[in-house]
Coordinates of C-alpha atoms in Angstrom, one line a residue:
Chain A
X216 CA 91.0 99.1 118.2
X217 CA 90.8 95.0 117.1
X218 CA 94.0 94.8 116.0
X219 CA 95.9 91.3 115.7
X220 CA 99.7 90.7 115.4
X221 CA 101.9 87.6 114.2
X222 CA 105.0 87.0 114.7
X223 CA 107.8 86.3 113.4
X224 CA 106.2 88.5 109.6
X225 CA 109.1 86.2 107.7
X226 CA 110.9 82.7 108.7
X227 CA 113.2 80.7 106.6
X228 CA 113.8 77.7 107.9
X229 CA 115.3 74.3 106.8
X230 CA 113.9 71.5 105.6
X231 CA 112.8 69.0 108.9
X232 CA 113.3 71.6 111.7
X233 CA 109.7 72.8 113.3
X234 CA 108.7 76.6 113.1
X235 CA 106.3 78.5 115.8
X236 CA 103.8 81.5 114.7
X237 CA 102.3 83.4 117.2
X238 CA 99.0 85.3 116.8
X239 CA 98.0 88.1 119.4
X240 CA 94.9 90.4 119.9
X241 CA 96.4 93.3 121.4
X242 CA 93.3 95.1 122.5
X243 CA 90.6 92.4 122.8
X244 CA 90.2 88.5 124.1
X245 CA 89.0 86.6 121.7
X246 CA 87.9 83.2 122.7
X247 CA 88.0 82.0 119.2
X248 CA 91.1 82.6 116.2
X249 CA 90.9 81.2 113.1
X250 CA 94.4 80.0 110.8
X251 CA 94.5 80.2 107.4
X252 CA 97.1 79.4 104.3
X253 CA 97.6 81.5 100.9
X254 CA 99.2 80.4 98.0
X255 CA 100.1 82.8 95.6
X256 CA 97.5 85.2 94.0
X257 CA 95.0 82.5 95.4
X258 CA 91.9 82.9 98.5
X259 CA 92.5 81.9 101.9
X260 CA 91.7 78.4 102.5
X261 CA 90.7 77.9 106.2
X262 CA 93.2 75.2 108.1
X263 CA 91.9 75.3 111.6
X264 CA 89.9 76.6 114.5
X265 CA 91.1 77.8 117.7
X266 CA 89.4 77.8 120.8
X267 CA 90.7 79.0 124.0
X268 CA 91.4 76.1 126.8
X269 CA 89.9 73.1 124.2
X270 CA 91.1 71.4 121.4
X271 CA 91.5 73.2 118.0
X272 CA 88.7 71.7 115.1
X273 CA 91.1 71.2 111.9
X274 CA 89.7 71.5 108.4
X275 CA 89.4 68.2 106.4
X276 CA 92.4 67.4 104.4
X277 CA 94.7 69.5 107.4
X278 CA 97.3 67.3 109.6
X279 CA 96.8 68.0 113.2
X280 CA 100.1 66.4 114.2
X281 CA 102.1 68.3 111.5
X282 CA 100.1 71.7 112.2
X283 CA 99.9 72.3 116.1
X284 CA 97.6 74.9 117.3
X285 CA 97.6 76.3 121.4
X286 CA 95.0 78.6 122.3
X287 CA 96.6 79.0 125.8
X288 CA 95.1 82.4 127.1
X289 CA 92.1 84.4 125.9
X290 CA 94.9 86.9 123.9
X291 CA 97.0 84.2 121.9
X292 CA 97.5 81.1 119.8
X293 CA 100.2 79.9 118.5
X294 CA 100.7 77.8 115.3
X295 CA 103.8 75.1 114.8
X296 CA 104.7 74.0 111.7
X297 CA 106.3 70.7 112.9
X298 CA 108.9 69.0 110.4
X299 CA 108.7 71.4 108.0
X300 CA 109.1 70.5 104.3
X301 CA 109.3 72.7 101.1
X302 CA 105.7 72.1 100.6
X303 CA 105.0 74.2 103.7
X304 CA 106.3 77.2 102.3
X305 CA 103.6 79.3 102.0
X306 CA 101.8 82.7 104.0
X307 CA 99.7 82.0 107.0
X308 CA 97.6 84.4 108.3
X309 CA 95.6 84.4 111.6
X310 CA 92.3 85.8 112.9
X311 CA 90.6 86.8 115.7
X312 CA 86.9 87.2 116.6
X313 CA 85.0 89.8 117.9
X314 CA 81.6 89.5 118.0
X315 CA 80.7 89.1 114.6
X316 CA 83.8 90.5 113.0
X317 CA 87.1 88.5 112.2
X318 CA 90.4 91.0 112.6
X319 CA 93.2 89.8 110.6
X320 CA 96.8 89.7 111.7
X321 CA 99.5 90.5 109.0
X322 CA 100.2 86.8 108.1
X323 CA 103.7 85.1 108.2
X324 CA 105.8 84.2 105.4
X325 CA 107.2 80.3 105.5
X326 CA 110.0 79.7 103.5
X327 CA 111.5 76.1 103.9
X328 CA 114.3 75.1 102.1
Chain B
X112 CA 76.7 73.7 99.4
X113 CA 78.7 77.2 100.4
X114 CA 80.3 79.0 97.6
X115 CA 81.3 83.1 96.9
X116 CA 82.2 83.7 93.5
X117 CA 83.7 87.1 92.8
X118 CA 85.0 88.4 89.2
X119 CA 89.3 87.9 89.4
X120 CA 90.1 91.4 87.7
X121 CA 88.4 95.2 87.6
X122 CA 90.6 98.2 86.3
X123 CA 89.9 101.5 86.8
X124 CA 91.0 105.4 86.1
X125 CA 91.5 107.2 89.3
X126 CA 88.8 109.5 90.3
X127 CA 86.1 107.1 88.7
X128 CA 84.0 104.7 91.0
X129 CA 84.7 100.9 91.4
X130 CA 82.3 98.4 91.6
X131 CA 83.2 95.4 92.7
X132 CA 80.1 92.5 92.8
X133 CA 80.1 89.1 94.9
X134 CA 77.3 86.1 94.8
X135 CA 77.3 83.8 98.0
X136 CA 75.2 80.6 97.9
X137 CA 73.9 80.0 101.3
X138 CA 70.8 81.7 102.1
X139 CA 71.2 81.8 106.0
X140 CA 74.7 83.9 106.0
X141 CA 74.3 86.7 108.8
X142 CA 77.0 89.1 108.2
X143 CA 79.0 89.4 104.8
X144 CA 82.0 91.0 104.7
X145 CA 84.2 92.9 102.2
X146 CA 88.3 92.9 102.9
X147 CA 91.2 94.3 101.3
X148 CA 94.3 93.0 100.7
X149 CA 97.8 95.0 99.6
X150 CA 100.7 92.9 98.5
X151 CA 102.2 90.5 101.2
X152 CA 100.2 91.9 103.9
X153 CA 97.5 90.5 105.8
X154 CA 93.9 91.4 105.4
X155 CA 92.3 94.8 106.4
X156 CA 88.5 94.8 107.5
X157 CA 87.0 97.2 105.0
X158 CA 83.3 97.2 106.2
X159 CA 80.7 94.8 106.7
X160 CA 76.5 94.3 106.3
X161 CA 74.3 92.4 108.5
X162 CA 71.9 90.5 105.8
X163 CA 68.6 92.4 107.1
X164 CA 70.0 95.4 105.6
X165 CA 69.9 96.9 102.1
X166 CA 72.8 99.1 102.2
X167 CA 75.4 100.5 103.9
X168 CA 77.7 103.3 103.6
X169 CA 80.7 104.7 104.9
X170 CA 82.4 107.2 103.4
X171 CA 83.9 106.2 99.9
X172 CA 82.7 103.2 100.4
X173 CA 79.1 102.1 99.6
X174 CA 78.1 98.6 100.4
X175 CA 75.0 97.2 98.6
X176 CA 72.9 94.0 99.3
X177 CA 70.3 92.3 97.5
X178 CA 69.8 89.1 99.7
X179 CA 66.9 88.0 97.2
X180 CA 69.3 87.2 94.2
X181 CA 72.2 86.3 96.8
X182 CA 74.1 89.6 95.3
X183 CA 76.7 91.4 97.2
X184 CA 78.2 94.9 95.9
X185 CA 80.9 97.1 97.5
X186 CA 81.4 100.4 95.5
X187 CA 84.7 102.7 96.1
X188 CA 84.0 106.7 94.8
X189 CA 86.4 108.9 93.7
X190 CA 88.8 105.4 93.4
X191 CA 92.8 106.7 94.3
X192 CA 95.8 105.2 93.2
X193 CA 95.8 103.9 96.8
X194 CA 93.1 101.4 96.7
X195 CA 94.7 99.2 94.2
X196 CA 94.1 96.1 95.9
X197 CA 92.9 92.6 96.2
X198 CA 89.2 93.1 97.5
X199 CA 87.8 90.0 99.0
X200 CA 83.8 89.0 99.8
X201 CA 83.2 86.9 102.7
X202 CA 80.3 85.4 104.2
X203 CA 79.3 84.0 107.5
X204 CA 77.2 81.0 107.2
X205 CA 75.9 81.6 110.8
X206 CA 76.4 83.7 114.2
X207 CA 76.2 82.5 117.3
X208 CA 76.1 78.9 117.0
X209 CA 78.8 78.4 114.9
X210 CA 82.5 78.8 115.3
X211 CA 82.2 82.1 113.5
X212 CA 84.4 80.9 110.1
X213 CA 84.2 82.8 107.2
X214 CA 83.9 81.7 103.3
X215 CA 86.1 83.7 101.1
X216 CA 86.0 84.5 97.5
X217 CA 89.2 84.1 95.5
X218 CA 89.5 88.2 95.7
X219 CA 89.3 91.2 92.9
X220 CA 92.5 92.2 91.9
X221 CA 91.3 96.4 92.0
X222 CA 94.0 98.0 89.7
X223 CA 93.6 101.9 89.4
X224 CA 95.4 103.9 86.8
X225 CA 96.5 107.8 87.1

């Protein structure tokens, strides 16, 4: 059980066009999923909250208008990398709670060129 | 403020144990949490302690806690060529009240050797 899925698992996109990731708990709702960026051989830094029928609660230092987060059913959020620039490139990896436990999706990798 | 620090690099023969050590910062974390990561994939759940416990273990894998010196250990027995990973310590600052988030360390790159 608790398992997450993303998709698409690789996008290459070009520079300026907007991207969409979705995030799914197949076998649990989760009321809250969490987004988060890796760079290269570096920890996951934490971009934003979501929360299921509200707003998402962004991490200082993270656009809300570039990164848009929907939390439109208790099963799936979705992340849009809006005007997407080289800088973007990068994995992104979602996560959904249960209880007290976070289940990890298996991230997408962002390549903008 | 909230911090896990966690040694970058541990290399091991296979068949030997690996242990694999964490300090957190902030006293009230709840849970703490050891994950695994394998090259371009997301991260796996490995096992987690709630912080009124000591220890934990499950299977080859044998989770210890000393919540007085903040000091988090996750040891792997009979390591296998299969384990070579990036092993990350996380801690939840709070349950319940909070959002849930975790803090990460920056990971311990596991590398096993036949």
């Amino acid at each position: 059980g608790a398992v997450v899925s993303q998709h698409p698992s690789r996008v290459i996109c070009k520079s300026g066009t907007s991207v969409k990731i979705e995030c799914r708990s197949l076998d649990f709702q989760a009321t809250t999923m969490f987004w988060y960026r890796q760079f290269p051989k570096q920890s996951l830094m934490l971009m934003a909250t979501s929360n299921e029928g509200s707003k998402a609660t962004y991490e200082q230092g993270v656009e809300k208008d570039k990164f848009l987060i929907n939390h439109a059913s208790l099963t799936l959020s979705t992340l849009t990398v809006t005007s997407a620039h080289p800088e973007d490139s990068s994995f992104y990896i979602c996560s959904a709670r249960s209880w007290e436990t976070q289940y990890f999706g298996p991230g997408t990798r962002l390549l903008v060129l | 403020g909230e911090d896990v620090e966690q040694s970058l690099f541990l290399s091991v023969r296979e068949g030997d144990s690996s242990v694999i050590n964490c300090t957190y910062t902030d006293s009230s974390s709840t849970y703490l949490y050891w994950y695994k990561q394998e090259p371009g994939a997301g991260l796996q759940l490995l096992t987690y302690i709630f912080s009124n416990m000591d220890m934990k273990q499950d299977q080859r894998l044998t989770v210890l806690l000393n919540k007085k010196d903040k000091h988090l250990s996750l040891r792997i027995a009979d390591t296998q060529t299969g384990d070579s990973a990036i092993y990350f310590c996380a801690e939840s600052p709070s349950y319940g009240g909070s959002q849930g988030n975790l803090i990460f360390g920056k990971g311990t790159k596991l590398s096993v050797k036949p």
